[in-house]
XYZ file of N, CA and C in Angstrom:
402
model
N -18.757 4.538 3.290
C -18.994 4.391 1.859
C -18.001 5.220 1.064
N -17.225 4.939 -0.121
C -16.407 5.596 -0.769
C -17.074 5.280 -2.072
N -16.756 6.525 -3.133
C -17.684 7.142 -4.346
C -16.512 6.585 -4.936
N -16.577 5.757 -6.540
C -16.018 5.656 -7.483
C -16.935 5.681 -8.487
N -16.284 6.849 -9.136
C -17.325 7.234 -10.375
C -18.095 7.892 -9.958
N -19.728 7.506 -10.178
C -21.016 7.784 -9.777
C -21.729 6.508 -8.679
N -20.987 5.915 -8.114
C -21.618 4.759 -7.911
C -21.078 4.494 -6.520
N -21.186 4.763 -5.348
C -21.140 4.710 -3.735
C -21.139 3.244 -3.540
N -19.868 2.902 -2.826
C -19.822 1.760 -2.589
C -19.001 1.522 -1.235
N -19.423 0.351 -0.175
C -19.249 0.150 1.321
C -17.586 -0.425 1.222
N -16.737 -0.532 1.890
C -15.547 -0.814 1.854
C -15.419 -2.041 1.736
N -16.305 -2.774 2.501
C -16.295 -4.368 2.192
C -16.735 -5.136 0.816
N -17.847 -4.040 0.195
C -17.633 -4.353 -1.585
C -16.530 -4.215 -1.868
N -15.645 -2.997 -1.942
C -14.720 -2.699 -2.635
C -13.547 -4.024 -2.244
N -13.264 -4.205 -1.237
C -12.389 -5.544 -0.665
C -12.873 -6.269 -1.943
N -14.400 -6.927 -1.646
C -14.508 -7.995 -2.034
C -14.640 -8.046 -3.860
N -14.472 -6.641 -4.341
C -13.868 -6.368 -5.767
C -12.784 -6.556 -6.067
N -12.096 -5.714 -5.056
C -10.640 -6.209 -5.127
C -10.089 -7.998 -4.927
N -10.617 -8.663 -4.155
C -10.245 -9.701 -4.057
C -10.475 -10.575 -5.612
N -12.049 -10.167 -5.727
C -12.538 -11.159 -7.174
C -11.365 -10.807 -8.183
N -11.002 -9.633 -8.605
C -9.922 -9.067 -9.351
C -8.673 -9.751 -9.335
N -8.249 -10.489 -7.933
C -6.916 -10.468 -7.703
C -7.102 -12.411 -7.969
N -8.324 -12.747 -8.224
C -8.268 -14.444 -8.260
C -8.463 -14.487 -9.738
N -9.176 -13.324 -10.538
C -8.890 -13.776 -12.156
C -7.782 -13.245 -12.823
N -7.008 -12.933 -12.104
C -5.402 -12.336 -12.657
C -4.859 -13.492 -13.359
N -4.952 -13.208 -14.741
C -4.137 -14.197 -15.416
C -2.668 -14.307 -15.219
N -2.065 -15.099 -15.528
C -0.386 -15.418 -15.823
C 0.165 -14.673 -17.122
N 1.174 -13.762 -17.007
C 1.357 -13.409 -18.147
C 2.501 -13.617 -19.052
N 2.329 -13.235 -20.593
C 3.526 -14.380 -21.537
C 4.810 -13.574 -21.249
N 5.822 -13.652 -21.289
C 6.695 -12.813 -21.419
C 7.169 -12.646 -23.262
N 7.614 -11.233 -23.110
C 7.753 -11.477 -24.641
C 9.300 -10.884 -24.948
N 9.488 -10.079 -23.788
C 11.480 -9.948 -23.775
C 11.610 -10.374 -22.466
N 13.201 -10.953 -22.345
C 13.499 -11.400 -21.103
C 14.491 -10.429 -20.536
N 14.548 -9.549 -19.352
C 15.623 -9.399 -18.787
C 16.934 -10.296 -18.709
N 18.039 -9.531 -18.674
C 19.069 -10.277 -18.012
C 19.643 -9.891 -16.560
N 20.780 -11.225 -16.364
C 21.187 -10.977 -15.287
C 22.677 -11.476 -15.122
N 23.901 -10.859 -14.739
C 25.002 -11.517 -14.584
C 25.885 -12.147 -13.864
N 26.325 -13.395 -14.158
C 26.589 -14.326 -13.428
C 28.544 -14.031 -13.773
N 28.724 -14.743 -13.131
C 30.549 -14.971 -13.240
C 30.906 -16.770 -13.381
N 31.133 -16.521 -14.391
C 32.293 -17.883 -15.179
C 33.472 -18.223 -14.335
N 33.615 -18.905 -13.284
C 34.687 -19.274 -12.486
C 35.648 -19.841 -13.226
N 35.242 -20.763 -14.317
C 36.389 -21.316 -15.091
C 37.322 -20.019 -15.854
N 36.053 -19.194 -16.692
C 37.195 -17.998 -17.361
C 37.045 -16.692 -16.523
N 36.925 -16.696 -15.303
C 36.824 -15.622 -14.711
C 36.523 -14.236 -15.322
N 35.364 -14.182 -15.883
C 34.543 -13.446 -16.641
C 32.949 -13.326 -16.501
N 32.473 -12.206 -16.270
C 30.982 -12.274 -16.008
C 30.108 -12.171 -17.372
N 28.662 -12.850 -17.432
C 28.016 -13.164 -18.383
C 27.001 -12.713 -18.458
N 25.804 -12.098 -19.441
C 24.638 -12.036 -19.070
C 23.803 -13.238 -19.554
N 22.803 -13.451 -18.839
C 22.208 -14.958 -18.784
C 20.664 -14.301 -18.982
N 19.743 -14.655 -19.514
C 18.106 -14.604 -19.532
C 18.074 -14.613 -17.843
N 17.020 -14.020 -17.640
C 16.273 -13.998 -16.388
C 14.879 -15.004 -16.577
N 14.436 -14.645 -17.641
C 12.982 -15.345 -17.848
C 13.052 -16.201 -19.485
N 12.297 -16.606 -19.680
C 12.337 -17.566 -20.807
C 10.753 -17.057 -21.602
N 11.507 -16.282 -23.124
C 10.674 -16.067 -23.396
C 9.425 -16.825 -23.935
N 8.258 -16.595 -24.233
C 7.161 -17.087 -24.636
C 6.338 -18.365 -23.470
N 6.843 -18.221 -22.145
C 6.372 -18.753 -21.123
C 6.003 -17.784 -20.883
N 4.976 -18.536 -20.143
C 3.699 -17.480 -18.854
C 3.935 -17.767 -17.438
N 4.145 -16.162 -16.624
C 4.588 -16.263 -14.988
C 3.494 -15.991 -14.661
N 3.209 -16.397 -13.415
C 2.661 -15.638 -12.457
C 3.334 -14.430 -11.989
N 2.676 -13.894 -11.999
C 2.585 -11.761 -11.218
C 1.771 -11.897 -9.868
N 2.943 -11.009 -9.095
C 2.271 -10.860 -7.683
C 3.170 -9.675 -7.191
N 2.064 -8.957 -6.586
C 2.199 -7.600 -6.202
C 2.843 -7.787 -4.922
N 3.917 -7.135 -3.977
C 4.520 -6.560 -3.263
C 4.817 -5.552 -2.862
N 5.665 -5.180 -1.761
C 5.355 -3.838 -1.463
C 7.043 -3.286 -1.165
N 7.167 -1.948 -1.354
C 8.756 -1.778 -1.143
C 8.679 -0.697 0.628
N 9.232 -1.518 1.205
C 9.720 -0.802 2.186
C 9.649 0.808 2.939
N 8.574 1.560 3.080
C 8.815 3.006 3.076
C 9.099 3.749 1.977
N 8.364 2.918 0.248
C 8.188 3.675 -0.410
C 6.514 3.909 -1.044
N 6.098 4.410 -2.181
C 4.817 4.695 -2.438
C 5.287 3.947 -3.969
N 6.190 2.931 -4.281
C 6.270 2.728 -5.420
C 5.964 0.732 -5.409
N 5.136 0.704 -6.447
C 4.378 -0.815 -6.453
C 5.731 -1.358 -6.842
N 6.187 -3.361 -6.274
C 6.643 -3.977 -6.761
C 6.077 -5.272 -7.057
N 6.884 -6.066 -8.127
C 6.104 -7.005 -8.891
C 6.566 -7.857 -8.804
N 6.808 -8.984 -8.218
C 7.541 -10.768 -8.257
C 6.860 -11.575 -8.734
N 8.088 -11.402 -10.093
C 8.208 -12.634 -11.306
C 8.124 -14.089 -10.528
N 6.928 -14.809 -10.476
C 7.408 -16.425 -10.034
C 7.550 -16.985 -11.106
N 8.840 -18.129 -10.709
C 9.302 -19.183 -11.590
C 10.842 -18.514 -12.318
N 11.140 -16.686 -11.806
C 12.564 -16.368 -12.477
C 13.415 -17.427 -13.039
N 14.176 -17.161 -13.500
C 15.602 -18.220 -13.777
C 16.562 -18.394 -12.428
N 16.255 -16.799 -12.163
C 17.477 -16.927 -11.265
C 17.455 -16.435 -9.747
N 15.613 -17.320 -9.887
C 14.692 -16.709 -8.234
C 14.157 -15.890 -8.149
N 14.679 -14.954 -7.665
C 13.587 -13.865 -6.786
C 14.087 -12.636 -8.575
N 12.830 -12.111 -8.593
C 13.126 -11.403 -9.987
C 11.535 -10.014 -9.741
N 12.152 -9.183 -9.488
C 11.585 -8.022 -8.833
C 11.287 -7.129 -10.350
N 10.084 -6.855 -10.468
C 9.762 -5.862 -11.551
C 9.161 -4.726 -11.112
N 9.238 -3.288 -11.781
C 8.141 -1.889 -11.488
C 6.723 -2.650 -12.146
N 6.057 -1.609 -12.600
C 4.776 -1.934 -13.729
C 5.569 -1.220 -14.945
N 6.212 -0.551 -15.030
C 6.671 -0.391 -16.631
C 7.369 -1.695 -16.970
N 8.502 -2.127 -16.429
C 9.016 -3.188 -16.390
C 8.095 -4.350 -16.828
N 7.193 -4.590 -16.186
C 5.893 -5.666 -16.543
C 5.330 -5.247 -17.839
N 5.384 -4.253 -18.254
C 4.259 -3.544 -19.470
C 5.556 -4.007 -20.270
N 6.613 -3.533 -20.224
C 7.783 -3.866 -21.500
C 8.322 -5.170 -21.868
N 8.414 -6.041 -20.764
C 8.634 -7.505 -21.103
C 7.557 -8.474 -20.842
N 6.305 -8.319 -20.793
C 5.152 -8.905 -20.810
C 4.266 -8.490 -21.639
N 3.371 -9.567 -22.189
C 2.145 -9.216 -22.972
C 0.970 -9.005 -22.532
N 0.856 -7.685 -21.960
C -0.638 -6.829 -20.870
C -1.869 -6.925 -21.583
N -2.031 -7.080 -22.583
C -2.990 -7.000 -23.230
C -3.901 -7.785 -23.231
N -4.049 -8.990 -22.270
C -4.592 -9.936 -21.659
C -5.371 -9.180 -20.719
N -4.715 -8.366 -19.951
C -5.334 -7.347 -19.164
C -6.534 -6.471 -19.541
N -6.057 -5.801 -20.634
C -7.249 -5.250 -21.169
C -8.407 -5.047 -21.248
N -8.318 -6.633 -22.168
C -9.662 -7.315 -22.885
C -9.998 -8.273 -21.294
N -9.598 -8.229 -20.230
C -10.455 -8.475 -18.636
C -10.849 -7.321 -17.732
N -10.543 -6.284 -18.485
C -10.664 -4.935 -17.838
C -9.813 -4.389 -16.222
N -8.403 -5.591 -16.096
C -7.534 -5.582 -15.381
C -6.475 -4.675 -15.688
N -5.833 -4.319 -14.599
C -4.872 -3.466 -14.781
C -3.568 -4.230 -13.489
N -2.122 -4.242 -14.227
C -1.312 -4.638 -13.679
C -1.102 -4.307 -11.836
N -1.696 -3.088 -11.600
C -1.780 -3.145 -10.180
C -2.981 -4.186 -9.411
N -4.023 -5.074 -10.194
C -4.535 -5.836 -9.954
C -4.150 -7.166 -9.599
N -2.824 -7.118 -10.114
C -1.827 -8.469 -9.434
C -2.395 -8.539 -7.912
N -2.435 -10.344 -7.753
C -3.031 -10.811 -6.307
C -1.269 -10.275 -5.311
N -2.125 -9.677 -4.150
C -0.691 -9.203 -3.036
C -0.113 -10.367 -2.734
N 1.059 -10.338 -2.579
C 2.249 -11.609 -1.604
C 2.341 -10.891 -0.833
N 2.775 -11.252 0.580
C 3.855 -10.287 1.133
C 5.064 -11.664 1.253
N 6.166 -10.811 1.179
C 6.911 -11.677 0.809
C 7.776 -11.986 2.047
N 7.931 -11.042 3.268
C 8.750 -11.367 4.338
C 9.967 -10.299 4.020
N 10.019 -10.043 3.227
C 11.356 -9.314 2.868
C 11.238 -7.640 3.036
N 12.462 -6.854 3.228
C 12.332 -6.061 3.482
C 13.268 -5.329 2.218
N 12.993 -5.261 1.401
C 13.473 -4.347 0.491
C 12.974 -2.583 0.404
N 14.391 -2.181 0.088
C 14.530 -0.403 0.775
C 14.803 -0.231 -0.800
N 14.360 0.780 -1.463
C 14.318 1.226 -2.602
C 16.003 2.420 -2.492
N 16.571 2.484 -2.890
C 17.707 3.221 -3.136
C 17.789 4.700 -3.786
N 18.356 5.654 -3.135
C 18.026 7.267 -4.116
C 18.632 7.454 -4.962
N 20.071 6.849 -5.345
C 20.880 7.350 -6.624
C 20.663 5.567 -7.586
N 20.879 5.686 -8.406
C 20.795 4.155 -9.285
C 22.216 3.496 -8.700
N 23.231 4.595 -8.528
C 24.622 3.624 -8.291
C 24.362 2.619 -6.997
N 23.876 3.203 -6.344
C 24.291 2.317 -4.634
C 23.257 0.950 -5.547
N 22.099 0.836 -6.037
C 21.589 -0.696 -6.491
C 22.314 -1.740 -6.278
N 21.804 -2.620 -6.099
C 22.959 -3.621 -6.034
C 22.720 -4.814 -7.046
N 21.303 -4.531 -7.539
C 20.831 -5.108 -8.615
C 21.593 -4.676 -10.093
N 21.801 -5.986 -11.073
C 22.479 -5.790 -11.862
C 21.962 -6.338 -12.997
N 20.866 -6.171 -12.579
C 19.663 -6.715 -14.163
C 19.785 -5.887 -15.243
N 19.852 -6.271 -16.457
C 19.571 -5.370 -17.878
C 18.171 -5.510 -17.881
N 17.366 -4.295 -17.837
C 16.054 -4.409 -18.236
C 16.272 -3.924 -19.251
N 17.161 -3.354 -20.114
C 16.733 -2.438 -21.187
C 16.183 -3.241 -22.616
């Protein structure tokens, strides 16, 4: 039995909280889009392009990073595929507030595992990601 709050509960509730949680996870709107840059073969020049399209709604799904303790988030439906978010990231170009008023919280995203093995990086330079979140 594990205590949350005042209220003792068997592990297989808590699963089966967690699960109910992870099937009313809404889709959420985006309201800024990341970018991402591509290269212009004709003018041999790189571009930044939208990642997401604003005022559409993605699906959110939780992932996991490789030997770290830090949550990741896959955008389905990206522009440009696979489109990896933190939870600040999700809080800044999504409208959470859907969350709220369901008493959800972005780590409530239903899990993927995705097959992939992504290793989180210690300095920002080595990234190889070249998204503008800002």
């Amino acid at each position: 039995y594990y205590k949350v709050g005042k209220i003792m509960y068997s592990s297989r509730k808590l699963n089966k909280i967690a699960l109910t949680k992870q099937r009313t996870f809404p889709s959420l709107k985006c309201t800024k889009s990341p970018t991402h840059k591509i290269k212009d073969t004709e003018l041999n020049v790189e571009k930044d392009v939208p990642s997401l399209e604003v005022g559409k709604e993605y699906e959110i799904k939780r992932t996991e990073l490789k030997e770290s303790n830090h949550d990741l988030y896959l955008v389905v439906g990206s522009i440009d595929g696979l489109l990896f978010m933190n939870e600040e990231e999700i809080k800044s170009h999504f409208d959470v507030s859907v969350l709220n008023s369901l008493g959800l919280k972005v780590w409530d995203a239903p899990f993927f595992k995705t097959g992939m093995q992504i290793e989180e990086k210690e300095e920002k330079k080595d990234l190889k990601d070249v998204r503008n979140l800002g």
